[in-house]
Short mmCIF file of C-alpha atoms in Angstrom, two decimals:
data_model
loop_
_atom_site.label_atom_id
_atom_site.label_comp_id
_atom_site.label_asym_id
_atom_site.label_seq_id
_atom_site.Cartn_x
_atom_site.Cartn_y
_atom_site.Cartn_z
CA MET A 1 37.07 3.15 -7.73
CA SER A 2 39.63 5.90 -7.50
CA PHE A 3 39.24 9.68 -7.29
CA LYS A 4 40.82 12.69 -5.63
CA VAL A 5 39.50 14.05 -2.33
CA PRO A 6 40.35 17.53 -0.97
CA SER A 7 42.85 17.43 1.88
CA GLY A 8 41.30 17.50 5.34
CA TRP A 9 37.81 16.36 4.36
CA VAL A 10 36.43 13.78 6.81
CA LYS A 11 35.28 10.32 5.68
CA GLN A 12 31.90 9.09 6.94
CA LYS A 13 29.79 6.02 6.26
CA VAL A 14 26.39 6.89 4.69
CA GLY A 15 23.40 5.01 3.36
CA GLN A 16 19.72 5.21 2.52
CA GLY A 17 17.42 2.39 1.43
CA ASP A 18 19.27 -0.08 -0.79
CA ALA A 19 22.12 2.38 -1.40
CA SER A 20 25.19 2.76 0.77
CA GLY A 21 28.72 4.10 0.66
CA TYR A 22 30.90 6.89 2.01
CA ALA A 23 30.96 10.66 2.12
CA TRP A 24 34.01 12.89 2.46
CA VAL A 25 32.79 16.05 4.17
CA ASN A 26 34.34 19.52 4.42
CA PRO A 27 34.66 20.07 8.21
CA HIS A 28 34.03 23.80 7.67
CA ASP A 29 30.86 23.36 5.54
CA SER A 30 28.97 20.07 5.81
CA ASN A 31 27.05 20.83 2.61
CA GLN A 32 30.30 20.47 0.72
CA GLN A 33 31.02 16.78 0.29
CA ILE A 34 31.96 14.00 -2.10
CA ASP A 35 29.75 10.91 -2.08
CA LEU A 36 30.62 7.39 -3.25
CA ILE A 37 27.39 5.38 -3.43
CA THR A 38 26.66 1.83 -4.59
CA SER A 39 23.26 0.21 -5.11
CA GLY A 40 22.02 -3.27 -5.92
CA ASN A 41 18.67 -2.01 -7.26
CA ILE A 42 18.97 -3.68 -10.67
CA GLY A 43 15.37 -2.93 -11.60
CA ALA A 44 16.27 0.76 -11.85
CA ILE A 45 19.05 0.22 -14.39
CA LYS A 46 18.00 -2.81 -16.45
CA ASN A 47 15.04 -3.44 -18.72
CA TYR A 48 14.33 -7.13 -18.14
CA THR A 49 12.23 -7.36 -21.30
CA THR A 50 14.99 -6.20 -23.64
CA GLY A 51 17.99 -6.97 -21.44
CA GLN A 52 19.25 -3.41 -22.00
CA TRP A 53 21.23 -1.65 -19.27
CA ASP A 54 20.74 2.09 -18.71
CA VAL A 55 22.84 4.04 -16.24
CA THR A 56 20.45 7.00 -16.42
CA GLY A 57 17.92 4.99 -14.40
CA ILE A 58 20.01 5.26 -11.22
CA PHE A 59 17.99 8.24 -9.93
CA GLY A 60 14.77 7.27 -11.69
CA HIS A 61 14.06 8.03 -15.33
CA GLY A 62 12.94 11.59 -15.98
CA THR A 63 13.73 12.86 -12.47
CA LYS A 64 13.44 16.65 -12.53
CA GLY A 65 16.74 18.36 -11.78
CA ILE A 66 18.97 15.52 -13.01
CA SER A 67 20.71 16.14 -16.35
CA TRP A 68 22.80 13.45 -18.05
CA ILE A 69 25.76 14.20 -20.33
CA GLY A 70 28.38 12.04 -21.98
CA VAL A 71 26.43 8.78 -21.66
CA SER A 72 28.35 5.95 -23.33
CA SER A 73 26.84 4.12 -26.31
CA ASP A 74 26.34 0.98 -24.22
CA LYS A 75 24.74 3.10 -21.47
CA LEU A 76 27.03 1.63 -18.82
CA THR A 77 28.64 4.96 -17.88
CA GLY A 78 27.59 8.59 -17.83
CA SER A 79 28.15 11.96 -16.20
CA PHE A 80 25.37 13.93 -14.57
CA ILE A 81 24.50 17.30 -13.01
CA ASP A 82 22.17 17.38 -10.01
CA THR A 83 20.31 20.66 -9.47
CA THR A 84 17.56 19.23 -7.26
CA GLY A 85 18.89 21.06 -4.21
CA VAL A 86 18.69 17.83 -2.23
CA ASN A 87 21.54 15.56 -1.17
CA PRO A 88 20.01 12.56 0.66
CA TYR A 89 23.44 11.56 2.00
CA ALA A 90 24.16 14.89 3.74
CA LYS A 91 23.43 15.72 7.38
CA SER A 92 21.12 18.45 6.15
CA GLU A 93 19.51 17.14 2.96
CA GLN A 94 18.73 20.58 1.59
CA THR A 95 21.84 21.98 -0.10
CA PRO A 96 22.68 25.27 -1.80
CA TYR A 97 25.13 23.50 -4.08
CA THR A 98 24.92 21.71 -7.42
CA GLY A 99 26.16 18.14 -7.62
CA TYR A 100 28.49 17.06 -10.41
CA GLY A 101 29.11 13.34 -10.77
CA LYS A 102 29.89 10.25 -12.76
CA ALA A 103 28.05 6.92 -12.65
CA PHE A 104 28.82 3.37 -13.73
CA ILE A 105 27.11 0.00 -14.06
CA VAL A 106 29.19 -3.03 -13.09
CA GLN A 107 27.68 -6.08 -14.81
CA SER A 108 29.51 -9.04 -13.34
CA PRO A 109 29.64 -11.18 -11.33
CA ASN A 110 26.87 -9.49 -9.33
CA PRO A 111 25.48 -6.41 -11.10
CA PHE A 112 25.32 -3.11 -9.23
CA SER A 113 25.52 0.62 -9.88
CA VAL A 114 28.02 3.04 -8.41
CA PHE A 115 28.39 6.81 -8.65
CA VAL A 116 30.62 9.55 -7.30
CA VAL A 117 29.20 13.05 -6.94
CA ALA A 118 30.89 16.25 -5.77
CA TRP A 119 28.71 18.80 -3.96
CA GLY A 120 30.32 22.20 -3.53
CA LEU A 121 31.98 24.98 -5.43
CA PRO A 122 32.77 24.57 -9.16
CA LEU A 123 36.45 24.23 -8.28
CA HIS A 124 35.63 21.08 -6.29
CA ALA A 125 33.94 19.51 -9.30
CA ASP A 126 36.78 20.58 -11.57
CA THR A 127 39.25 18.94 -9.20
CA VAL A 128 37.36 15.69 -8.56
CA LEU A 129 35.57 14.76 -11.81
CA PRO A 130 38.64 14.22 -14.02
CA THR A 131 40.06 11.82 -11.43
CA ILE A 132 37.01 9.51 -11.14
CA HIS A 133 37.81 6.08 -12.56
CA LEU A 134 36.29 2.62 -12.25
CA HIS A 135 38.81 -0.22 -12.19
CA GLU A 136 37.18 -3.45 -13.27
CA THR A 137 38.13 -7.01 -14.17
CA VAL A 138 36.41 -8.19 -17.35
CA TYR A 139 36.43 -11.87 -18.22
CA VAL A 140 36.98 -12.69 -21.90
CA PHE A 141 35.38 -15.99 -22.90
CA SER A 142 36.15 -17.99 -26.01
CA GLN A 143 33.22 -18.43 -28.36
CA ALA A 144 33.15 -22.18 -27.63
CA MET A 145 32.64 -21.50 -23.93
CA LEU A 146 29.93 -18.89 -24.61
CA GLU A 147 28.15 -21.47 -26.76
CA GLU A 148 28.39 -24.02 -23.97
CA ILE A 149 27.00 -21.62 -21.38
CA TYR A 150 24.19 -20.59 -23.72
CA ALA A 151 23.22 -24.18 -24.56
CA VAL A 152 23.17 -25.30 -20.93
CA LYS A 153 21.25 -22.25 -19.73
CA TYR A 154 18.71 -22.74 -22.51
CA PHE A 155 18.09 -26.26 -21.19
CA SER A 156 16.65 -24.75 -18.03
CA SER A 157 14.05 -22.86 -20.04
CA VAL A 158 12.73 -25.99 -21.79
CA GLY A 159 13.93 -28.84 -19.44
CA PRO A 160 14.19 -31.19 -17.89
CA ILE A 161 17.51 -31.76 -19.70
CA ILE A 162 20.43 -32.54 -17.42
CA PRO A 163 23.97 -31.83 -18.68
CA PRO A 164 26.99 -33.70 -17.26
CA GLN A 165 27.69 -32.58 -13.69
CA ASN A 166 31.12 -31.13 -14.51
CA VAL A 167 29.60 -29.08 -17.32
CA ALA A 168 26.80 -27.83 -15.07
CA ASN A 169 29.35 -26.88 -12.40
CA ASP A 170 31.48 -24.86 -14.84
CA VAL A 171 28.46 -23.08 -16.29
CA ASN A 172 27.03 -22.25 -12.85
CA LYS A 173 30.39 -20.89 -11.73
CA TRP A 174 31.21 -18.75 -14.75
CA ALA A 175 27.88 -17.63 -16.27
CA PRO A 176 27.58 -14.67 -13.83
CA TYR A 177 30.89 -13.31 -15.20
CA VAL A 178 29.66 -13.06 -18.79
CA SER A 179 29.11 -9.45 -19.89
CA MET A 180 29.16 -7.23 -22.95
CA SER A 181 32.27 -5.57 -21.53
CA MET A 182 34.34 -8.38 -23.08
CA MET A 183 33.32 -7.47 -26.63
CA PRO A 184 36.27 -5.11 -27.40
CA TYR A 185 38.60 -8.03 -26.65
CA ALA A 186 36.79 -10.66 -28.75
CA PRO A 187 38.11 -11.54 -32.25
CA ALA A 188 36.41 -9.35 -34.86
CA SER A 189 35.31 -12.40 -36.87
CA GLU A 190 33.42 -13.78 -33.82
CA GLN A 191 31.79 -10.64 -32.48
CA VAL A 192 28.41 -11.01 -34.20
CA LEU A 193 27.72 -14.42 -32.66
CA ASP A 194 29.44 -13.51 -29.38
CA LYS A 195 27.09 -10.57 -28.97
CA GLN A 196 24.01 -12.76 -29.57
CA LEU A 197 25.27 -15.35 -27.09
CA ILE A 198 26.02 -12.78 -24.38
CA GLN A 199 22.64 -11.07 -24.82
CA ASN A 200 20.93 -14.42 -24.30
CA ILE A 201 23.09 -15.47 -21.37
CA GLU A 202 22.29 -12.17 -19.64
CA GLY A 203 18.63 -12.73 -20.55
CA PRO A 204 16.01 -12.96 -21.79
CA MET A 205 16.74 -16.32 -23.50
CA THR A 206 15.72 -16.90 -27.13
CA LEU A 207 16.36 -19.81 -29.49
CA LEU A 208 19.20 -18.89 -31.85
CA LYS A 209 18.75 -19.81 -35.51
CA SER A 210 22.17 -21.45 -35.70
CA LEU A 211 24.86 -22.60 -33.28
CA PRO A 212 28.12 -23.94 -34.78
CA GLY A 213 29.01 -27.40 -33.50
CA TYR A 214 25.50 -28.01 -32.13
CA THR A 215 22.45 -29.80 -33.52
CA LEU A 216 18.90 -28.58 -32.99
CA HIS A 217 16.74 -31.20 -31.27
CA HIS A 218 12.96 -31.39 -31.28
CA ASP A 219 11.34 -33.57 -28.60
CA GLN A 220 7.66 -34.38 -28.25
CA LEU A 221 6.60 -34.93 -24.66
CA PRO A 222 3.21 -35.64 -23.06
CA SER A 223 3.32 -32.10 -21.69
CA GLY A 224 4.19 -30.60 -25.08
CA SER A 225 7.18 -30.11 -27.36
CA ARG A 226 10.62 -28.73 -26.63
CA THR A 227 13.42 -27.51 -28.87
CA TYR A 228 17.05 -27.05 -27.84
CA TRP A 229 20.65 -27.15 -29.02
CA TYR A 230 22.95 -30.04 -28.05
CA PRO A 231 26.54 -30.79 -29.13
CA SER A 232 26.52 -32.53 -32.53
CA ASN A 233 28.93 -35.19 -31.27
CA ASN A 234 27.00 -35.49 -27.97
CA LYS A 235 30.03 -34.24 -26.05
CA PHE A 236 30.56 -30.77 -24.65
CA PRO A 237 33.97 -29.24 -25.34
CA THR A 238 36.57 -29.30 -22.56
CA TRP A 239 36.10 -26.25 -20.38
CA VAL A 240 38.62 -23.44 -20.67
CA ASP A 241 38.50 -20.65 -18.07
CA PRO A 242 38.03 -17.11 -19.42
CA ARG A 243 40.94 -14.69 -19.60
CA PRO A 244 40.80 -11.84 -17.03
CA GLN A 245 41.30 -8.39 -18.52
CA GLN A 246 41.88 -5.35 -16.32
CA ILE A 247 40.16 -2.20 -17.59
CA THR A 248 39.80 1.36 -16.36
CA LYS A 249 36.83 3.55 -17.23
#
């Protein structure tokens, strides 16, 4: 993260519950401050049924006094105005000021939310908000590697099917880095399938109707039947590490 802080404001460590970060406080008015807060409460920002992220869940959906503006189409970023009159990260939680901030969801490798909010005079918000940026490394996977991750992860939902150890190691290492943030860097001709693969890798898993280079297997077991995709030539492709892409939001 990067953003501008007024000269002379004092940095302090703050935290409450599962959220923590830093506050830069005006030494002449402790109600005037800039907060940088991160949280690992994924349940607040992700619908596990649909797999959809939603940055507006950071403060609880429908919280009175929180207004969201400029939310991105993927709901990973958004700006907000806080008129609740309460700043839980201030020495005195009751505040006469309005908070103006920007929030982000970082998806990989370990998802979390982060926001910066300026409490104070309008000039403080006007100075800080335009300078708030998230600097993130996005990993761009080839479609072949996304297919491999998807196929191996699907095994675990129908198992027991054990892939080669080297394949399992690569999938376990890199699956947490898969995110929709790579989509702008994927070839246009591959984006439809890439999106389906990423949605499944992030969960919940579903059986795709087709998977190029893979054959659909149907097994009947004493405990029931299982269906899964396996490489048509019975050999997983050689692993290729994803390409790191630096982005700024």
